[in-house]
Coordinates of C-alpha atoms and ligand atoms in Angstrom, one line a residue:
M388 CA -11.5 -44.0 99.2
K389 CA -15.1 -43.8 100.4
N390 CA -17.2 -40.9 99.4
K391 CA -18.1 -38.7 102.4
I392 CA -21.6 -37.5 103.0
V393 CA -22.8 -34.9 105.5
L394 CA -26.2 -35.7 107.0
T395 CA -27.7 -32.7 108.8
G396 CA -30.3 -33.8 111.3
G397 CA -28.7 -37.2 111.1
C398 CA -29.8 -38.1 114.6
G399 CA -33.5 -37.7 113.7
F400 CA -36.0 -40.3 112.6
I401 CA -35.4 -40.3 108.9
G402 CA -31.8 -39.1 109.3
S403 CA -30.7 -42.0 111.5
H404 CA -32.2 -44.6 109.1
T405 CA -30.6 -42.9 106.2
C406 CA -27.2 -43.0 107.9
V407 CA -27.5 -46.8 108.3
E408 CA -28.4 -47.2 104.6
L409 CA -25.6 -44.9 103.4
Q410 CA -23.1 -46.8 105.6
N411 CA -24.4 -50.1 104.3
A412 CA -23.9 -48.7 100.7
G413 CA -20.3 -47.9 101.5
Y414 CA -20.5 -44.2 102.2
D415 CA -18.6 -42.5 105.0
V416 CA -21.2 -40.5 107.0
V417 CA -20.7 -37.3 109.0
I418 CA -23.6 -36.1 111.1
F419 CA -24.4 -32.5 111.9
D420 CA -27.2 -32.3 114.5
N421 CA -28.0 -29.8 117.2
L422 CA -30.0 -32.5 119.2
S423 CA -32.9 -30.1 119.6
N424 CA -35.3 -32.9 118.8
S425 CA -33.1 -36.0 119.0
E426 CA -30.7 -37.8 121.2
A427 CA -27.0 -38.4 120.8
S428 CA -27.6 -42.1 121.9
V429 CA -29.0 -42.6 118.4
I430 CA -25.4 -42.8 117.2
D431 CA -24.9 -45.9 119.5
G432 CA -27.9 -47.5 117.8
I433 CA -26.5 -46.8 114.3
E434 CA -23.1 -48.3 115.4
K435 CA -24.8 -51.4 116.7
I436 CA -26.5 -52.0 113.4
T437 CA -23.7 -51.2 111.0
G438 CA -20.6 -51.7 113.2
I439 CA -19.5 -48.2 112.1
R440 CA -19.7 -45.1 114.2
P441 CA -20.5 -42.0 112.1
A442 CA -18.6 -38.8 112.8
F443 CA -20.7 -36.4 114.8
Y444 CA -20.7 -32.7 115.2
Q445 CA -23.2 -31.1 117.6
I446 CA -23.8 -28.0 115.6
D447 CA -26.7 -25.9 114.5
C448 CA -26.8 -25.5 110.8
T449 CA -28.1 -21.9 111.2
D450 CA -24.5 -21.2 112.5
K451 CA -22.6 -20.8 109.3
G452 CA -19.3 -20.4 111.0
A453 CA -19.7 -23.8 112.8
V454 CA -20.8 -25.4 109.5
Y455 CA -17.8 -24.1 107.6
Q456 CA -15.4 -25.1 110.4
A457 CA -16.8 -28.7 110.3
F458 CA -16.5 -28.9 106.5
Q459 CA -12.9 -27.7 106.8
Q460 CA -12.1 -30.3 109.4
E461 CA -13.6 -33.1 107.5
G462 CA -11.8 -32.6 104.2
P463 CA -13.4 -33.6 100.8
I464 CA -17.1 -34.1 101.0
A465 CA -19.1 -35.6 98.1
G466 CA -22.6 -34.6 99.1
V467 CA -25.1 -33.4 101.6
V468 CA -28.4 -34.7 102.7
H469 CA -30.2 -31.9 104.4
F470 CA -32.8 -33.1 106.9
A471 CA -32.2 -30.6 109.7
A472 CA -35.5 -28.7 110.2
S473 CA -38.2 -28.0 112.6
K474 CA -41.2 -30.1 111.6
A475 CA -44.2 -29.7 113.9
V476 CA -47.0 -28.3 111.8
G477 CA -49.1 -27.0 114.7
E478 CA -46.1 -25.4 116.5
S479 CA -45.1 -23.6 113.3
V480 CA -48.4 -21.7 113.4
H481 CA -47.5 -20.3 116.8
K482 CA -43.8 -19.8 116.2
P483 CA -43.5 -18.9 112.5
I484 CA -40.2 -16.9 112.9
L485 CA -38.6 -19.8 114.5
Y486 CA -39.6 -22.1 111.6
Y487 CA -38.6 -19.6 108.9
R488 CA -35.2 -19.0 110.6
N489 CA -34.4 -22.6 111.4
N490 CA -35.5 -24.1 108.2
L491 CA -34.4 -21.5 105.7
T492 CA -31.2 -20.1 107.3
S493 CA -29.9 -23.6 107.7
L494 CA -30.8 -24.4 104.1
M495 CA -29.0 -21.3 102.7
N496 CA -25.9 -22.1 104.8
M497 CA -25.8 -25.6 103.5
L498 CA -26.3 -24.6 99.9
E499 CA -23.4 -22.0 100.1
A500 CA -21.2 -24.7 101.8
A501 CA -22.1 -27.1 99.0
Q502 CA -20.8 -24.6 96.5
D503 CA -17.8 -23.3 98.4
F504 CA -16.6 -26.9 99.3
H505 CA -17.1 -28.2 95.8
L506 CA -19.7 -30.9 96.6
K507 CA -21.3 -33.0 93.8
G508 CA -24.8 -33.4 95.1
F509 CA -27.3 -31.9 97.5
V510 CA -30.4 -33.9 98.6
F511 CA -33.2 -31.9 100.2
S512 CA -36.0 -33.5 102.3
S513 CA -39.2 -32.0 101.1
S514 CA -42.8 -33.1 101.6
C515 CA -46.0 -34.0 99.9
T516 CA -47.4 -31.1 101.9
V517 CA -46.4 -28.9 98.9
Y518 CA -49.3 -30.4 97.0
G519 CA -51.9 -29.4 99.5
E520 CA -55.3 -31.0 98.8
P521 CA -54.6 -32.5 95.4
D522 CA -57.0 -32.2 92.5
S523 CA -56.6 -35.9 91.8
V524 CA -54.7 -38.9 93.2
P525 CA -52.2 -40.5 92.8
V526 CA -50.2 -37.3 92.8
D527 CA -47.2 -37.1 90.4
E528 CA -44.4 -34.5 90.4
T529 CA -46.1 -32.3 87.9
A530 CA -49.2 -31.7 90.1
P531 CA -49.6 -28.0 91.0
I532 CA -48.1 -26.6 94.2
K533 CA -50.9 -25.4 96.4
P534 CA -50.7 -22.4 98.8
A535 CA -49.2 -23.7 102.0
T536 CA -51.6 -24.1 105.0
S537 CA -48.9 -23.7 107.7
P538 CA -45.6 -21.8 108.1
Y539 CA -44.0 -25.3 108.2
G540 CA -45.4 -26.2 104.8
N541 CA -44.4 -22.8 103.5
T542 CA -40.8 -23.4 104.5
K543 CA -40.8 -26.5 102.3
Q544 CA -42.2 -24.6 99.4
I545 CA -39.8 -21.6 99.8
A546 CA -36.9 -24.0 100.3
E547 CA -37.6 -25.7 97.0
E548 CA -37.7 -22.2 95.3
I549 CA -34.4 -21.2 97.0
I550 CA -32.7 -24.4 95.7
Q551 CA -34.1 -23.8 92.2
D552 CA -33.0 -20.2 92.1
Y553 CA -29.5 -21.1 93.4
E554 CA -29.1 -23.8 90.8
H555 CA -30.1 -21.3 88.1
T556 CA -27.1 -19.2 89.0
G557 CA -24.9 -22.0 87.6
V558 CA -23.5 -23.5 90.7
D559 CA -21.3 -26.6 90.3
F560 CA -23.4 -29.1 92.2
N561 CA -26.7 -30.9 91.4
A562 CA -29.7 -31.0 93.7
I563 CA -32.4 -33.6 94.2
I564 CA -35.6 -32.8 96.0
L565 CA -37.3 -35.7 97.6
R566 CA -41.0 -35.2 98.5
Y567 CA -41.9 -37.7 101.2
F568 CA -45.4 -38.9 101.8
N569 CA -46.0 -40.3 105.4
P570 CA -42.9 -41.9 106.7
I571 CA -43.5 -44.5 109.4
G572 CA -41.8 -47.6 111.0
A573 CA -38.5 -48.3 112.6
H574 CA -35.4 -50.4 112.0
P575 CA -36.2 -54.1 112.2
S576 CA -33.3 -54.4 114.8
A577 CA -35.3 -52.0 117.1
E578 CA -32.0 -50.2 117.6
I579 CA -33.3 -47.0 116.1
G580 CA -36.8 -45.6 115.5
E581 CA -39.0 -42.5 116.1
L582 CA -38.7 -40.6 119.4
P583 CA -41.7 -38.3 119.6
R584 CA -41.4 -35.7 122.4
G585 CA -44.5 -35.1 124.4
V586 CA -47.9 -36.1 122.9
P587 CA -47.4 -37.6 119.4
Q588 CA -49.1 -35.6 116.7
N589 CA -48.6 -38.2 114.0
L590 CA -50.8 -41.2 113.6
L591 CA -48.5 -44.2 114.1
P592 CA -46.6 -43.0 117.1
Y593 CA -50.0 -42.3 118.7
V594 CA -51.3 -45.7 117.8
C595 CA -48.2 -47.3 119.4
Q596 CA -48.6 -45.4 122.6
A597 CA -52.3 -46.1 122.8
A598 CA -51.6 -49.8 122.2
M599 CA -49.1 -49.7 125.0
G600 CA -51.4 -47.9 127.4
I601 CA -49.4 -44.7 127.6
R602 CA -52.4 -42.9 126.0
K603 CA -56.0 -43.8 126.9
E604 CA -57.2 -44.1 123.4
L605 CA -56.5 -43.0 119.9
S606 CA -58.8 -40.2 118.6
V607 CA -59.7 -40.9 115.0
F608 CA -60.1 -37.5 113.4
G609 CA -63.3 -37.9 111.4
D610 CA -65.2 -40.8 109.9
D611 CA -67.4 -38.7 107.6
Y612 CA -64.9 -38.0 104.8
N613 CA -65.8 -39.0 101.2
T614 CA -63.6 -42.1 101.4
A615 CA -64.5 -45.8 101.4
D616 CA -64.7 -46.0 105.2
G617 CA -65.0 -42.3 106.0
S618 CA -61.5 -41.8 107.4
C619 CA -58.7 -39.9 105.8
V620 CA -56.4 -41.7 103.3
R621 CA -52.6 -41.3 103.3
D622 CA -49.5 -43.0 101.6
Y623 CA -47.6 -44.5 104.5
I624 CA -44.0 -45.2 103.5
D625 CA -41.6 -47.4 105.4
V626 CA -38.6 -45.4 106.8
I627 CA -36.1 -48.0 105.5
D628 CA -37.5 -47.7 102.0
L629 CA -37.4 -44.0 102.3
A630 CA -33.8 -44.1 103.6
K631 CA -32.8 -46.2 100.6
A632 CA -34.1 -43.6 98.2
H633 CA -31.6 -41.2 99.6
V634 CA -28.8 -43.6 98.7
C635 CA -30.1 -43.8 95.1
A636 CA -30.3 -40.0 94.8
L637 CA -26.8 -39.5 96.0
N638 CA -25.4 -42.3 93.8
R639 CA -27.1 -40.5 90.8
M640 CA -25.4 -37.2 91.6
V641 CA -22.0 -38.6 92.7
E642 CA -21.8 -40.7 89.5
G643 CA -22.7 -37.6 87.4
K644 CA -25.9 -39.1 86.0
S645 CA -28.3 -36.2 86.8
A646 CA -30.3 -35.1 83.8
E647 CA -31.4 -31.8 85.3
K648 CA -29.7 -29.4 87.7
V649 CA -32.7 -29.9 90.1
E650 CA -34.7 -33.1 90.0
Y651 CA -37.9 -33.9 92.0
Y652 CA -39.1 -37.3 93.1
N653 CA -42.2 -38.4 95.0
L654 CA -41.4 -41.0 97.6
G655 CA -44.4 -43.0 98.4
T656 CA -45.9 -46.5 97.8
G657 CA -48.6 -45.4 95.3
H658 CA -51.3 -46.9 97.6
G659 CA -53.7 -45.0 99.8
V660 CA -54.4 -46.4 103.3
S661 CA -57.2 -45.1 105.5
V662 CA -56.8 -44.4 109.3
F663 CA -59.1 -47.4 110.1
E664 CA -57.1 -49.6 107.7
L665 CA -53.9 -48.7 109.4
V666 CA -55.3 -49.3 112.9
N667 CA -56.7 -52.7 111.8
T668 CA -53.5 -53.8 110.1
F669 CA -51.5 -52.8 113.2
M670 CA -53.8 -55.0 115.3
E671 CA -53.3 -57.9 112.9
A672 CA -49.6 -57.4 112.7
T673 CA -49.0 -57.2 116.4
G674 CA -51.9 -59.0 118.0
V675 CA -52.3 -56.0 120.3
K676 CA -55.6 -54.1 120.6
V677 CA -55.6 -50.3 119.9
P678 CA -58.3 -48.5 121.9
Y679 CA -59.8 -45.8 119.8
K680 CA -62.8 -43.5 119.5
V681 CA -64.0 -41.4 116.6
V682 CA -63.9 -37.6 117.2
G683 CA -64.4 -34.6 115.0
R684 CA -62.2 -33.7 112.0
R685 CA -58.8 -32.1 112.7
E686 CA -58.5 -28.7 111.2
G687 CA -56.4 -28.5 108.1
D688 CA -56.5 -32.3 107.4
I689 CA -56.6 -33.3 103.7
E690 CA -59.2 -35.9 102.8
R691 CA -57.1 -38.1 100.6
I692 CA -53.5 -38.0 99.3
Y693 CA -51.2 -40.7 97.9
G694 CA -48.3 -40.4 95.5
N695 CA -47.4 -41.8 92.2
P696 CA -43.8 -43.0 92.6
S697 CA -43.2 -44.0 89.0
H698 CA -40.7 -41.3 88.4
A699 CA -38.5 -42.5 91.3
N700 CA -39.1 -46.1 90.2
E701 CA -38.0 -45.5 86.7
V702 CA -35.2 -42.9 87.1
L703 CA -33.7 -43.7 90.5
G704 CA -34.4 -47.4 90.3
W705 CA -36.1 -47.2 93.7
K706 CA -39.3 -48.9 94.8
A707 CA -41.0 -49.1 98.1
A708 CA -40.7 -52.8 99.1
V709 CA -41.6 -53.3 102.8
P710 CA -45.2 -54.5 103.3
L711 CA -47.3 -52.4 105.6
K712 CA -47.7 -55.2 108.1
E713 CA -44.0 -55.5 108.5
T714 CA -43.6 -51.8 108.9
L715 CA -46.2 -51.7 111.7
A716 CA -44.6 -54.8 113.4
N717 CA -41.2 -53.0 113.3
A718 CA -42.7 -49.8 114.9
W719 CA -44.3 -51.9 117.6
R720 CA -41.0 -53.7 118.3
W721 CA -39.3 -50.3 118.7
Q722 CA -42.1 -49.2 121.1
E723 CA -41.5 -52.3 123.2
K724 CA -37.8 -51.6 123.2
L725 CA -38.5 -48.0 124.5
R726 CA -40.5 -49.5 127.3
E727 CA -37.7 -52.0 128.2
K728 CA -35.3 -49.1 128.3
G729 CA -37.7 -47.2 130.5
V730 CA -37.8 -44.3 127.9
M731 CA -41.6 -44.4 127.8
Ligands
WQD1101 C1 -52.3 -39.0 109.3 C2 -53.8 -39.3 109.4 C3 -55.1 -37.7 110.6 C4 -53.3 -38.5 114.5 C5 -48.0 -35.0 108.3 C6 -47.5 -33.6 108.2 C7 -47.2 -33.3 106.8 C8 -46.3 -34.3 106.2 C9 -46.8 -35.7 106.4 C10 -43.9 -33.7 106.6 C11 -54.6 -38.1 109.2 C12 -55.1 -39.1 111.3 C13 -53.6 -38.6 113.2 C14 -54.3 -38.9 115.5 C15 -55.8 -39.4 113.6 N1 -45.0 -34.4 106.8 N2 -54.8 -39.0 112.8 N3 -55.5 -39.4 115.0 O1 -51.5 -35.1 108.6 O2 -50.9 -36.7 106.8 O3 -49.2 -35.1 107.6 O4 -47.1 -35.9 107.7 O5 -43.7 -32.8 105.9 O6 -46.7 -32.0 106.7 O7 -48.5 -32.8 108.7 O8 -49.9 -37.0 109.1 O9 -49.7 -38.7 110.9 O10 -50.5 -36.4 111.5 O11 -52.0 -38.0 110.2 O12 -56.9 -39.8 113.3 O13 -54.1 -38.9 116.7 O14 -54.1 -39.8 110.7 O15 -56.3 -37.1 110.7 O16 -55.8 -38.5 108.5 P1 -50.5 -36.0 108.0 P2 -50.5 -37.5 110.5

C-alpha cells in the first residue's frame, strides 16, 4: 500500500509542485487548502501532469475540528508537509495578528494531529529569512538566527521553536525543517506555476509581467549595493528542485533514517545571482525584452544572501539541478499560458 501524505497548502505554488513530485515518487497525496491564496483548478493541472487526482479538502488548518475530521476520514497517514501559511512580508507588518494566528495556530494543530494520528514525519517549510542579513555567505545551517524584520519572518522563527519544543517532549514523530532560499519557476508542462494576486512583490513574477506588458516596467530596487554590479544578490532555486527535496525529507523519516528528532536543511543552489543577472538571463532564455528602471532601495532588503546546500546534498542526497536559464524559460512559458487562458 502507498504511504499517504497530507500537504497543507497543497494548491499553492510550492505545494502544487511538491504534490506532483510526491505522486511521481509513489506517495498518495491528500491536500488541505482553504484556497485563500490559490485556486482549486490547480488540482486539474496536477492531474494532467501525473494522471492522478489528489484527494482534496477545502479546510482551514486553524480549524482543529476540521483537520481532525479529515484525518479520521483518510485513515492511516504517514506524514505531513505543512506549507499552509500567509506569506506576504509587507502585509504581515499591517496585519500581524492575522499572520501570527494563521501561521502559528495552523502549525500547532498540525503538530498535535501528527502526534494523535501516529504519523512518522513532519516537514515544515521555513525560510532563509531566519538568517536575516548574514555575517558571511554562503550561509549554512549553523549560522546565527537574526532578529526577524517582519511579523511574517517572526512566524517562521517562532514556528521553528515550537517544533523544537514539541519534539523535546518526546513525541513519536520526527520533524525536518526546510529553509528555502528564493523559489522561482514553474512546471515545464506549464500546467502549474505561480499565481500572484494583484501586483507581484517578488522579482520573477514581476519580471514576467513586465515582459508581457502587464506592468510598464520593472523597478530594480537599488544599484548602489556593495556587490559586483550594485544590485542585490539572492539564491534562486527552481521550484521543481525544491519540491524534490520534500520527497527526500519524507523518505528519510518514513524509512526511519533520521539522525535527530529535528533536522534542518538549507535548500538553495549555493550560487548568488544579482537582480541584473537574473533579468539578463531571463532575456537570453526567452528572447523577450524586460523594460526596467533603477529606483531607490526597498526598505528591509538584504544586500546579499545565498545558501550552502552541502548538508542537504550529503544527508538527503538532494542537489539543485535545473539550470537558471531553464527555470526562467519555464516561468515564461507559464506566463504565456496564463495569457492564453485569459487569466492575466
Ligand atoms: C528579490 C530581489 C529585491 C522585486 C522573499 C521574502 C523572504 C523569503 C524569500 C519566504 C531583491 C529585488 C524585487 C522588484 C526588485 N521568502 N526586486 N524589483 O526579498 O529575497 O525575499 O523571498 O520566506 O521572506 O521576502 O525576494 O523576490 O522580493 O526580491 O528589484 O519589483 O529582487 O530588491 O533584491 P526577497 P524578492
